[in-house]
Amino acid sequence: MPHCHPLTLCVARLLLLVVIVMSDMTNGGVQGPIEGYNSLDDLLTTTPTAGQAAMLLPTAPTAAYTHPKWMEPYFDPSTPRNVTALMGKSAYLSCRVRNLANKTVSWIRHRDIHILTVGSYTYTSDQRFQATHHQDTEDWTLQIKWAQKRDAGMYECQISTQPVRSYFVRLNVVVPTATILGGPDLHVDKGSTINLTCTVKFSPEPPAYIFWYHHEEVINYDSSRGGVSVITEKGDVTTSFLLIQNADLADSGKYSCAPSNADVASVRVHVLNGEHPEAMQTGSSGCQYNWLTIVLLLGLVLCYSRQCSAVLPASLPSTPRSSSTGSQMAASESDTASATTAAATATTRKRCPAVKSCRQACSGQVLAKRSCHR
């Protein structure tokens, strides 16, 4: 590049170079020299035309820029749709909105279609609800203080577009729960150590105390029995260990773990004195065995009863049908009854030798039938 002795020529070339570079950047990138000139010297030494002069003049302001569709507000799909909170603690439901511009964000509870917040303003008398938003973030967070079980359910984050756009978040509120590991039944050998472990989960804070019960009575760790101790480890999951050394048959029964902030958990302990756990039953199988024996005995009794009933007459002697033949029919029926009674007595003695009452009752028809059925 030749030296610029005249100061004005040097300044003109510098200004022109800046204009060319800025023009090329506006059109999407730096390009080569303006069409029609092979070098910058040709451009400076040539009188520009009207069209070329217009390129060097500032242009008028353009119309307002219109955002395309993808520049409208939208939800960040990575925002969690399921939130779990502990009962008694604060729950936080997040809603991340991109390109919000001049739109507003609202939170609605679906259980009763109640508008909770609009922007940073709260529209409910329940002061536990509050919307928070920081200017340097795109998060609109709904805070629920001291969450209760009834607060669980679906919540809607809504953008005031036309039509409105919604993002749904489900809140789950968990309650502290106590569990004894290995339940509901535990089997230990006599003379061994009973080790019961109680865990307390979903607690906003560790329980103030945990009581152990045996047969609905609080276990006394300083009793004369001795060998009873409790170890408690507090944290997000609180664990309590009940240790009973040298287990005896009297130590069998129901044991319960009762934390201060959770429901009671129970387990039943069986101390074995040489038995096998598989052979221990609650009594139902014994009842089944006794019923089976009773059914078999009833079957045998019915069998003997049918044999006794088969030799007896089907009905008592009927009354005479007419007065003219009364005497003849009475004599005939009397002989028949006597013969039948004798035959029944003989047969009964053969078929029911073991039933004494059956032999004694065969002399009378009605009494014999009742006695055999008994």
mmCIF file of C-alpha atoms in Angstrom:
data_model
loop_
_atom_site.group_PDB
_atom_site.id
_atom_site.type_symbol
_atom_site.label_atom_id
_atom_site.label_comp_id
_atom_site.label_asym_id
_atom_site.label_seq_id
_atom_site.Cartn_x
_atom_site.Cartn_y
_atom_site.Cartn_z
ATOM 1 C CA MET A 1 0.000 0.000 0.000
ATOM 2 C CA PRO A 2 1.594 3.352 -1.046
ATOM 3 C CA HIS A 3 2.417 5.945 1.619
ATOM 4 C CA CYS A 4 -0.222 8.624 2.144
ATOM 5 C CA HIS A 5 1.529 11.922 1.982
ATOM 6 C CA PRO A 6 -1.594 14.063 1.686
ATOM 7 C CA LEU A 7 -3.486 13.645 5.015
ATOM 8 C CA THR A 8 -6.884 14.097 3.420
ATOM 9 C CA LEU A 9 -6.362 11.275 0.939
ATOM 10 C CA CYS A 10 -5.358 8.901 3.703
ATOM 11 C CA VAL A 11 -8.424 9.719 5.822
ATOM 12 C CA ALA A 12 -10.745 9.312 2.824
ATOM 13 C CA ARG A 13 -9.357 5.899 2.040
ATOM 14 C CA LEU A 14 -9.769 4.783 5.671
ATOM 15 C CA LEU A 15 -13.409 5.940 5.846
ATOM 16 C CA LEU A 16 -14.247 4.258 2.563
ATOM 17 C CA LEU A 17 -12.700 1.024 3.751
ATOM 18 C CA VAL A 18 -14.830 1.089 6.911
ATOM 19 C CA VAL A 19 -18.002 1.697 4.873
ATOM 20 C CA ILE A 20 -17.243 -1.242 2.570
ATOM 21 C CA VAL A 21 -16.591 -3.629 5.450
ATOM 22 C CA MET A 22 -19.743 -2.620 7.308
ATOM 23 C CA SER A 23 -21.844 -2.981 4.178
ATOM 24 C CA ASP A 24 -20.524 -6.472 3.512
ATOM 25 C CA MET A 25 -21.151 -7.602 7.096
ATOM 26 C CA THR A 26 -24.758 -6.410 6.908
ATOM 27 C CA ASN A 27 -25.303 -8.519 3.792
ATOM 28 C CA GLY A 28 -24.187 -11.700 5.531
ATOM 29 C CA GLY A 29 -20.407 -11.691 5.437
ATOM 30 C CA VAL A 30 -17.308 -9.985 4.064
ATOM 31 C CA GLN A 31 -17.146 -10.204 0.285
ATOM 32 C CA GLY A 32 -14.762 -9.019 -2.433
ATOM 33 C CA PRO A 33 -14.469 -5.454 -3.842
ATOM 34 C CA ILE A 34 -17.562 -3.710 -5.072
ATOM 35 C CA GLU A 35 -18.536 -4.905 -8.518
ATOM 36 C CA GLY A 36 -17.033 -2.793 -11.312
ATOM 37 C CA TYR A 37 -13.754 -1.973 -9.514
ATOM 38 C CA ASN A 38 -10.639 -4.109 -9.401
ATOM 39 C CA SER A 39 -8.965 -2.294 -6.531
ATOM 40 C CA LEU A 40 -9.544 0.266 -3.846
ATOM 41 C CA ASP A 41 -7.469 2.823 -5.772
ATOM 42 C CA ASP A 42 -9.829 2.563 -8.758
ATOM 43 C CA LEU A 43 -12.770 3.278 -6.504
ATOM 44 C CA LEU A 44 -11.150 6.330 -4.940
ATOM 45 C CA THR A 45 -9.975 7.839 -8.229
ATOM 46 C CA THR A 46 -13.236 7.272 -10.077
ATOM 47 C CA THR A 47 -16.228 9.550 -9.735
ATOM 48 C CA PRO A 48 -19.080 7.491 -8.299
ATOM 49 C CA THR A 49 -22.375 7.254 -10.119
ATOM 50 C CA ALA A 50 -25.727 8.131 -8.578
ATOM 51 C CA GLY A 51 -26.392 4.505 -7.657
ATOM 52 C CA GLN A 52 -22.954 4.071 -6.112
ATOM 53 C CA ALA A 53 -23.330 7.291 -4.169
ATOM 54 C CA ALA A 54 -26.600 6.043 -2.748
ATOM 55 C CA MET A 55 -24.762 3.062 -1.306
ATOM 56 C CA LEU A 56 -22.582 5.390 0.744
ATOM 57 C CA LEU A 57 -25.536 7.332 2.212
ATOM 58 C CA PRO A 58 -27.288 6.212 5.428
ATOM 59 C CA THR A 59 -30.491 4.309 4.772
ATOM 60 C CA ALA A 60 -33.896 5.103 6.268
ATOM 61 C CA PRO A 61 -35.104 3.023 9.283
ATOM 62 C CA THR A 62 -36.898 -0.206 8.331
ATOM 63 C CA ALA A 63 -40.351 -1.350 9.576
ATOM 64 C CA ALA A 64 -40.783 -3.033 12.987
ATOM 65 C CA TYR A 65 -39.377 -6.566 13.147
ATOM 66 C CA THR A 66 -41.935 -9.373 13.442
ATOM 67 C CA HIS A 67 -40.924 -12.435 15.492
ATOM 68 C CA PRO A 68 -41.467 -15.779 13.796
ATOM 69 C CA LYS A 69 -43.612 -18.494 15.377
ATOM 70 C CA TRP A 70 -40.655 -20.147 17.101
ATOM 71 C CA MET A 71 -40.034 -16.933 19.028
ATOM 72 C CA GLU A 72 -43.368 -17.216 20.916
ATOM 73 C CA PRO A 73 -43.391 -18.309 24.585
ATOM 74 C CA TYR A 74 -42.931 -22.022 25.213
ATOM 75 C CA PHE A 75 -42.265 -24.361 28.143
ATOM 76 C CA ASP A 76 -38.931 -25.991 28.790
ATOM 77 C CA PRO A 77 -39.716 -29.723 28.411
ATOM 78 C CA SER A 78 -36.984 -30.661 30.894
ATOM 79 C CA THR A 79 -39.020 -29.214 33.790
ATOM 80 C CA PRO A 80 -40.031 -32.026 36.216
ATOM 81 C CA ARG A 81 -43.627 -33.133 35.867
ATOM 82 C CA ASN A 82 -43.718 -35.104 39.160
ATOM 83 C CA VAL A 83 -42.724 -33.564 42.474
ATOM 84 C CA THR A 84 -42.634 -35.356 45.848
ATOM 85 C CA ALA A 85 -42.804 -33.381 49.093
ATOM 86 C CA LEU A 86 -42.761 -34.363 52.745
ATOM 87 C CA MET A 87 -45.817 -33.599 54.802
ATOM 88 C CA GLY A 88 -45.148 -30.559 56.953
ATOM 89 C CA LYS A 89 -42.364 -29.255 54.720
ATOM 90 C CA SER A 90 -42.466 -26.783 51.805
ATOM 91 C CA ALA A 91 -43.200 -28.082 48.308
ATOM 92 C CA TYR A 92 -41.735 -26.362 45.228
ATOM 93 C CA LEU A 93 -43.337 -26.706 41.774
ATOM 94 C CA SER A 94 -41.175 -25.286 38.993
ATOM 95 C CA CYS A 95 -42.314 -23.903 35.629
ATOM 96 C CA ARG A 96 -39.625 -22.759 33.177
ATOM 97 C CA VAL A 97 -40.878 -20.515 30.342
ATOM 98 C CA ARG A 98 -38.771 -19.395 27.374
ATOM 99 C CA ASN A 99 -39.386 -16.160 25.414
ATOM 100 C CA LEU A 100 -42.079 -14.982 27.806
ATOM 101 C CA ALA A 101 -41.851 -11.347 26.559
ATOM 102 C CA ASN A 102 -44.895 -9.405 27.834
ATOM 103 C CA LYS A 103 -47.001 -12.474 28.711
ATOM 104 C CA THR A 104 -47.840 -13.592 32.252
ATOM 105 C CA VAL A 105 -47.563 -16.941 34.039
ATOM 106 C CA SER A 106 -50.338 -18.280 36.289
ATOM 107 C CA TRP A 107 -50.651 -21.295 38.578
ATOM 108 C CA ILE A 108 -54.020 -23.119 38.813
ATOM 109 C CA ARG A 109 -55.028 -25.955 41.160
ATOM 110 C CA HIS A 110 -56.963 -28.565 39.211
ATOM 111 C CA ARG A 111 -58.798 -30.034 42.200
ATOM 112 C CA ASP A 112 -61.175 -27.086 42.341
ATOM 113 C CA ILE A 113 -60.009 -25.063 39.262
ATOM 114 C CA HIS A 114 -58.793 -22.355 41.619
ATOM 115 C CA ILE A 115 -56.394 -19.642 40.399
ATOM 116 C CA LEU A 116 -53.599 -19.518 42.945
ATOM 117 C CA THR A 117 -51.189 -16.959 41.475
ATOM 118 C CA VAL A 118 -50.910 -14.640 38.479
ATOM 119 C CA GLY A 119 -47.405 -13.399 37.919
ATOM 120 C CA SER A 120 -46.027 -12.583 41.359
ATOM 121 C CA TYR A 121 -49.464 -11.903 42.872
ATOM 122 C CA THR A 122 -51.343 -14.435 45.011
ATOM 123 C CA TYR A 123 -55.102 -14.853 44.405
ATOM 124 C CA THR A 124 -56.037 -17.165 47.262
ATOM 125 C CA SER A 125 -56.747 -16.632 50.941
ATOM 126 C CA ASP A 126 -54.484 -19.548 51.795
ATOM 127 C CA GLN A 127 -51.242 -17.759 52.516
ATOM 128 C CA ARG A 128 -49.273 -20.989 52.205
ATOM 129 C CA PHE A 129 -49.229 -20.475 48.415
ATOM 130 C CA GLN A 130 -46.718 -18.089 46.876
ATOM 131 C CA ALA A 131 -45.194 -17.618 43.399
ATOM 132 C CA THR A 132 -41.542 -16.609 43.145
ATOM 133 C CA HIS A 133 -39.632 -15.359 40.118
ATOM 134 C CA HIS A 134 -36.156 -13.895 39.721
ATOM 135 C CA GLN A 135 -35.473 -11.470 36.911
ATOM 136 C CA ASP A 136 -32.321 -13.258 35.811
ATOM 137 C CA THR A 137 -34.060 -16.633 35.480
ATOM 138 C CA GLU A 138 -36.939 -18.073 33.481
ATOM 139 C CA ASP A 139 -38.380 -20.095 36.382
ATOM 140 C CA TRP A 140 -41.801 -19.372 37.876
ATOM 141 C CA THR A 141 -41.922 -21.443 41.060
ATOM 142 C CA LEU A 142 -45.046 -22.159 43.095
ATOM 143 C CA GLN A 143 -44.204 -22.625 46.774
ATOM 144 C CA ILE A 144 -46.605 -24.459 49.101
ATOM 145 C CA LYS A 145 -45.613 -24.016 52.725
ATOM 146 C CA TRP A 146 -46.300 -26.754 55.286
ATOM 147 C CA ALA A 147 -47.625 -29.155 52.669
ATOM 148 C CA GLN A 148 -50.557 -31.307 53.750
ATOM 149 C CA LYS A 149 -51.950 -34.542 52.377
ATOM 150 C CA ARG A 150 -54.868 -32.671 50.789
ATOM 151 C CA ASP A 151 -52.413 -30.570 48.724
ATOM 152 C CA ALA A 152 -51.507 -33.590 46.611
ATOM 153 C CA GLY A 153 -52.793 -33.569 43.040
ATOM 154 C CA MET A 154 -52.416 -31.865 39.664
ATOM 155 C CA TYR A 155 -51.328 -28.239 39.203
ATOM 156 C CA GLU A 156 -51.320 -26.247 35.949
ATOM 157 C CA CYS A 157 -48.770 -23.647 34.879
ATOM 158 C CA GLN A 158 -50.422 -21.423 32.271
ATOM 159 C CA ILE A 159 -49.119 -18.780 29.830
ATOM 160 C CA SER A 160 -51.497 -15.971 28.819
ATOM 161 C CA THR A 161 -51.227 -16.602 25.067
ATOM 162 C CA GLN A 162 -54.153 -16.946 22.652
ATOM 163 C CA PRO A 163 -55.004 -19.750 23.054
ATOM 164 C CA VAL A 164 -53.450 -20.327 26.465
ATOM 165 C CA ARG A 165 -50.593 -22.784 26.831
ATOM 166 C CA SER A 166 -50.434 -25.136 29.824
ATOM 167 C CA TYR A 167 -47.858 -27.309 31.566
ATOM 168 C CA PHE A 168 -49.051 -29.824 34.177
ATOM 169 C CA VAL A 169 -47.148 -30.822 37.310
ATOM 170 C CA ARG A 170 -48.300 -33.514 39.775
ATOM 171 C CA LEU A 171 -47.544 -33.092 43.475
ATOM 172 C CA ASN A 172 -47.205 -36.128 45.759
ATOM 173 C CA VAL A 173 -47.205 -35.596 49.524
ATOM 174 C CA VAL A 174 -45.728 -38.504 51.498
ATOM 175 C CA VAL A 175 -46.390 -39.308 55.161
ATOM 176 C CA PRO A 176 -43.752 -40.654 57.581
ATOM 177 C CA THR A 177 -43.954 -44.459 57.664
ATOM 178 C CA ALA A 178 -42.557 -46.969 60.169
ATOM 179 C CA THR A 179 -41.661 -50.537 59.135
ATOM 180 C CA ILE A 180 -40.183 -53.495 61.027
ATOM 181 C CA LEU A 181 -37.908 -55.482 58.741
ATOM 182 C CA GLY A 182 -38.575 -59.199 58.275
ATOM 183 C CA GLY A 183 -42.233 -59.133 59.340
ATOM 184 C CA PRO A 184 -44.965 -60.067 59.847
ATOM 185 C CA ASP A 185 -43.525 -63.190 61.580
ATOM 186 C CA LEU A 186 -40.021 -63.856 62.884
ATOM 187 C CA HIS A 187 -38.704 -67.185 64.225
ATOM 188 C CA VAL A 188 -35.720 -67.394 66.594
ATOM 189 C CA ASP A 189 -34.222 -70.251 68.583
ATOM 190 C CA LYS A 190 -34.397 -70.354 72.336
ATOM 191 C CA GLY A 191 -31.275 -68.891 73.889
ATOM 192 C CA SER A 192 -30.379 -66.787 70.833
ATOM 193 C CA THR A 193 -30.664 -62.982 70.433
ATOM 194 C CA ILE A 194 -33.841 -61.324 69.158
ATOM 195 C CA ASN A 195 -32.844 -58.465 66.813
ATOM 196 C CA LEU A 196 -35.716 -56.247 65.619
ATOM 197 C CA THR A 197 -35.043 -53.350 63.218
ATOM 198 C CA CYS A 198 -37.556 -50.507 62.820
ATOM 199 C CA THR A 199 -37.072 -47.904 60.035
ATOM 200 C CA VAL A 200 -38.872 -44.551 59.785
ATOM 201 C CA LYS A 201 -39.004 -43.091 56.249
ATOM 202 C CA PHE A 202 -40.456 -39.934 54.661
ATOM 203 C CA SER A 203 -40.081 -37.963 57.867
ATOM 204 C CA PRO A 204 -39.471 -34.185 57.597
ATOM 205 C CA GLU A 205 -37.298 -34.517 60.677
ATOM 206 C CA PRO A 206 -36.149 -37.426 62.863
ATOM 207 C CA PRO A 207 -38.750 -38.566 65.401
ATOM 208 C CA ALA A 208 -38.328 -37.157 68.883
ATOM 209 C CA TYR A 209 -38.587 -40.674 70.353
ATOM 210 C CA ILE A 210 -39.341 -44.289 69.419
ATOM 211 C CA PHE A 211 -41.072 -46.587 71.935
ATOM 212 C CA TRP A 212 -40.975 -50.392 71.728
ATOM 213 C CA TYR A 213 -43.918 -52.448 73.009
ATOM 214 C CA HIS A 214 -44.308 -56.134 73.931
ATOM 215 C CA HIS A 215 -47.912 -57.313 74.317
ATOM 216 C CA GLU A 216 -49.124 -53.682 74.310
ATOM 217 C CA GLU A 217 -46.806 -52.811 77.210
ATOM 218 C CA VAL A 218 -43.811 -50.493 76.953
ATOM 219 C CA ILE A 219 -40.562 -52.450 77.149
ATOM 220 C CA ASN A 220 -38.534 -51.534 80.210
ATOM 221 C CA TYR A 221 -34.886 -51.565 79.265
ATOM 222 C CA ASP A 222 -33.845 -51.581 82.942
ATOM 223 C CA SER A 223 -36.047 -54.516 84.011
ATOM 224 C CA SER A 224 -34.783 -57.338 86.178
ATOM 225 C CA ARG A 225 -34.746 -59.641 83.154
ATOM 226 C CA GLY A 226 -31.710 -57.879 81.744
ATOM 227 C CA GLY A 227 -30.192 -58.270 78.301
ATOM 228 C CA VAL A 228 -32.565 -55.719 76.674
ATOM 229 C CA SER A 229 -31.073 -52.739 74.800
ATOM 230 C CA VAL A 230 -32.074 -50.228 72.100
ATOM 231 C CA ILE A 231 -29.841 -48.454 69.552
ATOM 232 C CA THR A 232 -31.273 -45.553 67.499
ATOM 233 C CA GLU A 233 -29.595 -43.907 64.489
ATOM 234 C CA LYS A 234 -31.230 -40.674 63.303
ATOM 235 C CA GLY A 235 -31.037 -39.206 59.801
ATOM 236 C CA ASP A 236 -33.080 -38.985 56.610
ATOM 237 C CA VAL A 237 -34.065 -42.575 57.422
ATOM 238 C CA THR A 238 -34.178 -43.161 61.190
ATOM 239 C CA THR A 239 -33.401 -46.721 62.343
ATOM 240 C CA SER A 240 -34.045 -48.225 65.788
ATOM 241 C CA PHE A 241 -32.649 -51.627 66.849
ATOM 242 C CA LEU A 242 -34.208 -53.658 69.693
ATOM 243 C CA LEU A 243 -31.865 -56.362 71.040
ATOM 244 C CA ILE A 244 -33.093 -59.054 73.460
ATOM 245 C CA GLN A 245 -30.391 -61.507 74.515
ATOM 246 C CA ASN A 246 -30.916 -65.109 75.638
ATOM 247 C CA ALA A 247 -34.422 -65.393 74.186
ATOM 248 C CA ASP A 248 -36.903 -67.437 76.200
ATOM 249 C CA LEU A 249 -40.366 -68.803 75.444
ATOM 250 C CA ALA A 250 -41.858 -65.916 77.433
ATOM 251 C CA ASP A 251 -40.320 -63.492 74.930
ATOM 252 C CA SER A 252 -42.649 -64.725 72.177
ATOM 253 C CA GLY A 253 -45.517 -62.533 71.085
ATOM 254 C CA LYS A 254 -46.296 -59.242 69.418
ATOM 255 C CA TYR A 255 -43.692 -56.471 69.285
ATOM 256 C CA SER A 256 -44.520 -52.913 68.148
ATOM 257 C CA CYS A 257 -42.424 -49.913 67.108
ATOM 258 C CA ALA A 258 -44.108 -46.555 67.828
ATOM 259 C CA PRO A 259 -42.311 -43.409 66.553
ATOM 260 C CA SER A 260 -43.490 -39.995 67.700
ATOM 261 C CA ASN A 261 -44.366 -38.866 64.142
ATOM 262 C CA ALA A 262 -45.540 -42.049 62.374
ATOM 263 C CA ASP A 263 -48.017 -44.891 62.702
ATOM 264 C CA VAL A 264 -47.224 -47.991 64.740
ATOM 265 C CA ALA A 265 -45.542 -50.978 63.040
ATOM 266 C CA SER A 266 -45.851 -54.502 64.503
ATOM 267 C CA VAL A 267 -44.332 -57.943 64.130
ATOM 268 C CA ARG A 268 -44.918 -61.316 65.814
ATOM 269 C CA VAL A 269 -41.932 -63.205 67.251
ATOM 270 C CA HIS A 270 -41.904 -66.992 67.753
ATOM 271 C CA VAL A 271 -39.245 -68.455 70.064
ATOM 272 C CA LEU A 272 -38.640 -72.084 69.050
ATOM 273 C CA ASN A 273 -37.755 -74.792 71.534
ATOM 274 C CA GLY A 274 -36.373 -77.245 69.022
ATOM 275 C CA GLU A 275 -39.361 -77.044 66.656
ATOM 276 C CA HIS A 276 -39.130 -76.325 62.964
ATOM 277 C CA PRO A 277 -40.819 -73.124 61.699
ATOM 278 C CA GLU A 278 -42.514 -75.100 58.929
ATOM 279 C CA ALA A 279 -44.304 -77.241 61.520
ATOM 280 C CA MET A 280 -45.599 -74.252 63.496
ATOM 281 C CA GLN A 281 -49.113 -73.256 62.546
ATOM 282 C CA THR A 282 -51.605 -70.836 63.977
ATOM 283 C CA GLY A 283 -54.137 -73.592 64.691
ATOM 284 C CA SER A 284 -56.056 -73.670 61.432
ATOM 285 C CA SER A 285 -54.456 -76.928 60.261
ATOM 286 C CA GLY A 286 -55.317 -78.611 63.592
ATOM 287 C CA CYS A 287 -58.947 -77.610 63.168
ATOM 288 C CA GLN A 288 -58.942 -79.066 59.686
ATOM 289 C CA TYR A 289 -57.612 -82.365 61.056
ATOM 290 C CA ASN A 290 -60.296 -82.522 63.787
ATOM 291 C CA TRP A 291 -63.073 -81.834 61.287
ATOM 292 C CA LEU A 292 -61.788 -84.613 59.059
ATOM 293 C CA THR A 293 -61.922 -87.043 61.956
ATOM 294 C CA ILE A 294 -65.473 -85.986 62.836
ATOM 295 C CA VAL A 295 -66.624 -86.453 59.236
ATOM 296 C CA LEU A 296 -65.200 -89.987 59.142
ATOM 297 C CA LEU A 297 -66.904 -90.905 62.412
ATOM 298 C CA LEU A 298 -70.221 -89.530 61.180
ATOM 299 C CA GLY A 299 -69.867 -91.627 58.032
ATOM 300 C CA LEU A 300 -69.383 -94.792 60.063
ATOM 301 C CA VAL A 301 -72.400 -94.012 62.254
ATOM 302 C CA LEU A 302 -74.595 -93.385 59.214
ATOM 303 C CA CYS A 303 -73.432 -96.661 57.679
ATOM 304 C CA TYR A 304 -74.494 -98.635 60.739
ATOM 305 C CA SER A 305 -77.745 -96.698 60.946
ATOM 306 C CA ARG A 306 -78.670 -97.574 57.360
ATOM 307 C CA GLN A 307 -77.994 -101.261 57.984
ATOM 308 C CA CYS A 308 -80.263 -101.205 61.015
ATOM 309 C CA SER A 309 -83.007 -99.264 59.193
ATOM 310 C CA ALA A 310 -82.989 -101.626 56.208
ATOM 311 C CA VAL A 311 -84.432 -104.552 58.260
ATOM 312 C CA LEU A 312 -87.274 -102.552 59.811
ATOM 313 C CA PRO A 313 -90.793 -102.310 58.228
ATOM 314 C CA ALA A 314 -91.387 -99.320 56.034
ATOM 315 C CA SER A 315 -94.523 -98.183 57.931
ATOM 316 C CA LEU A 316 -96.767 -98.989 60.842
ATOM 317 C CA PRO A 317 -99.812 -101.302 60.349
ATOM 318 C CA SER A 318 -102.654 -99.466 58.681
ATOM 319 C CA THR A 319 -106.199 -99.242 60.071
ATOM 320 C CA PRO A 320 -109.006 -101.500 58.773
ATOM 321 C CA ARG A 321 -110.583 -100.262 55.543
ATOM 322 C CA SER A 322 -114.128 -101.382 56.298
ATOM 323 C CA SER A 323 -116.204 -102.524 59.263
ATOM 324 C CA SER A 324 -117.475 -105.673 57.496
ATOM 325 C CA THR A 325 -114.019 -107.175 57.146
ATOM 326 C CA GLY A 326 -112.515 -105.595 60.269
ATOM 327 C CA SER A 327 -112.121 -108.788 62.187
ATOM 328 C CA GLN A 328 -110.500 -110.672 59.323
ATOM 329 C CA MET A 329 -108.116 -107.833 58.438
ATOM 330 C CA ALA A 330 -107.168 -107.301 62.066
ATOM 331 C CA ALA A 331 -106.280 -110.965 62.509
ATOM 332 C CA SER A 332 -104.336 -111.035 59.246
ATOM 333 C CA GLU A 333 -102.437 -107.844 60.015
ATOM 334 C CA SER A 334 -101.697 -109.061 63.540
ATOM 335 C CA ASP A 335 -100.131 -112.231 62.188
ATOM 336 C CA THR A 336 -98.157 -110.251 59.596
ATOM 337 C CA ALA A 337 -96.894 -107.791 62.209
ATOM 338 C CA SER A 338 -95.785 -110.607 64.475
ATOM 339 C CA ALA A 339 -93.893 -112.327 61.668
ATOM 340 C CA THR A 340 -92.282 -109.100 60.547
ATOM 341 C CA THR A 341 -91.222 -108.220 64.083
ATOM 342 C CA ALA A 342 -89.642 -111.630 64.566
ATOM 343 C CA ALA A 343 -87.754 -111.384 61.284
ATOM 344 C CA ALA A 344 -86.595 -107.845 62.087
ATOM 345 C CA THR A 345 -85.356 -108.921 65.490
ATOM 346 C CA ALA A 346 -83.375 -111.831 64.044
ATOM 347 C CA THR A 347 -81.806 -109.758 61.283
ATOM 348 C CA THR A 348 -81.018 -106.882 63.616
ATOM 349 C CA ARG A 349 -79.173 -109.156 65.953
ATOM 350 C CA LYS A 350 -76.979 -110.307 63.079
ATOM 351 C CA ARG A 351 -76.271 -106.872 61.526
ATOM 352 C CA CYS A 352 -76.083 -104.712 64.663
ATOM 353 C CA PRO A 353 -74.380 -106.894 67.256
ATOM 354 C CA ALA A 354 -72.315 -103.949 68.518
ATOM 355 C CA VAL A 355 -75.251 -101.630 69.120
ATOM 356 C CA LYS A 356 -76.922 -102.628 72.345
ATOM 357 C CA SER A 357 -79.740 -100.121 72.054
ATOM 358 C CA CYS A 358 -80.650 -101.504 68.634
ATOM 359 C CA ARG A 359 -81.134 -105.020 70.037
ATOM 360 C CA GLN A 360 -83.244 -103.798 72.939
ATOM 361 C CA ALA A 361 -85.500 -101.644 70.754
ATOM 362 C CA CYS A 362 -86.308 -104.259 68.088
ATOM 363 C CA SER A 363 -89.328 -105.443 70.140
ATOM 364 C CA GLY A 364 -91.155 -102.206 69.335
ATOM 365 C CA GLN A 365 -91.310 -100.901 65.774
ATOM 366 C CA VAL A 366 -91.320 -97.133 66.392
ATOM 367 C CA LEU A 367 -88.877 -97.296 69.294
ATOM 368 C CA ALA A 368 -86.530 -99.546 67.327
ATOM 369 C CA LYS A 369 -86.434 -97.169 64.372
ATOM 370 C CA ARG A 370 -85.650 -94.157 66.584
ATOM 371 C CA SER A 371 -82.973 -96.030 68.521
ATOM 372 C CA CYS A 372 -81.172 -97.215 65.393
ATOM 373 C CA HIS A 373 -81.120 -93.685 63.961
ATOM 374 C CA ARG A 374 -79.546 -92.418 67.126
#
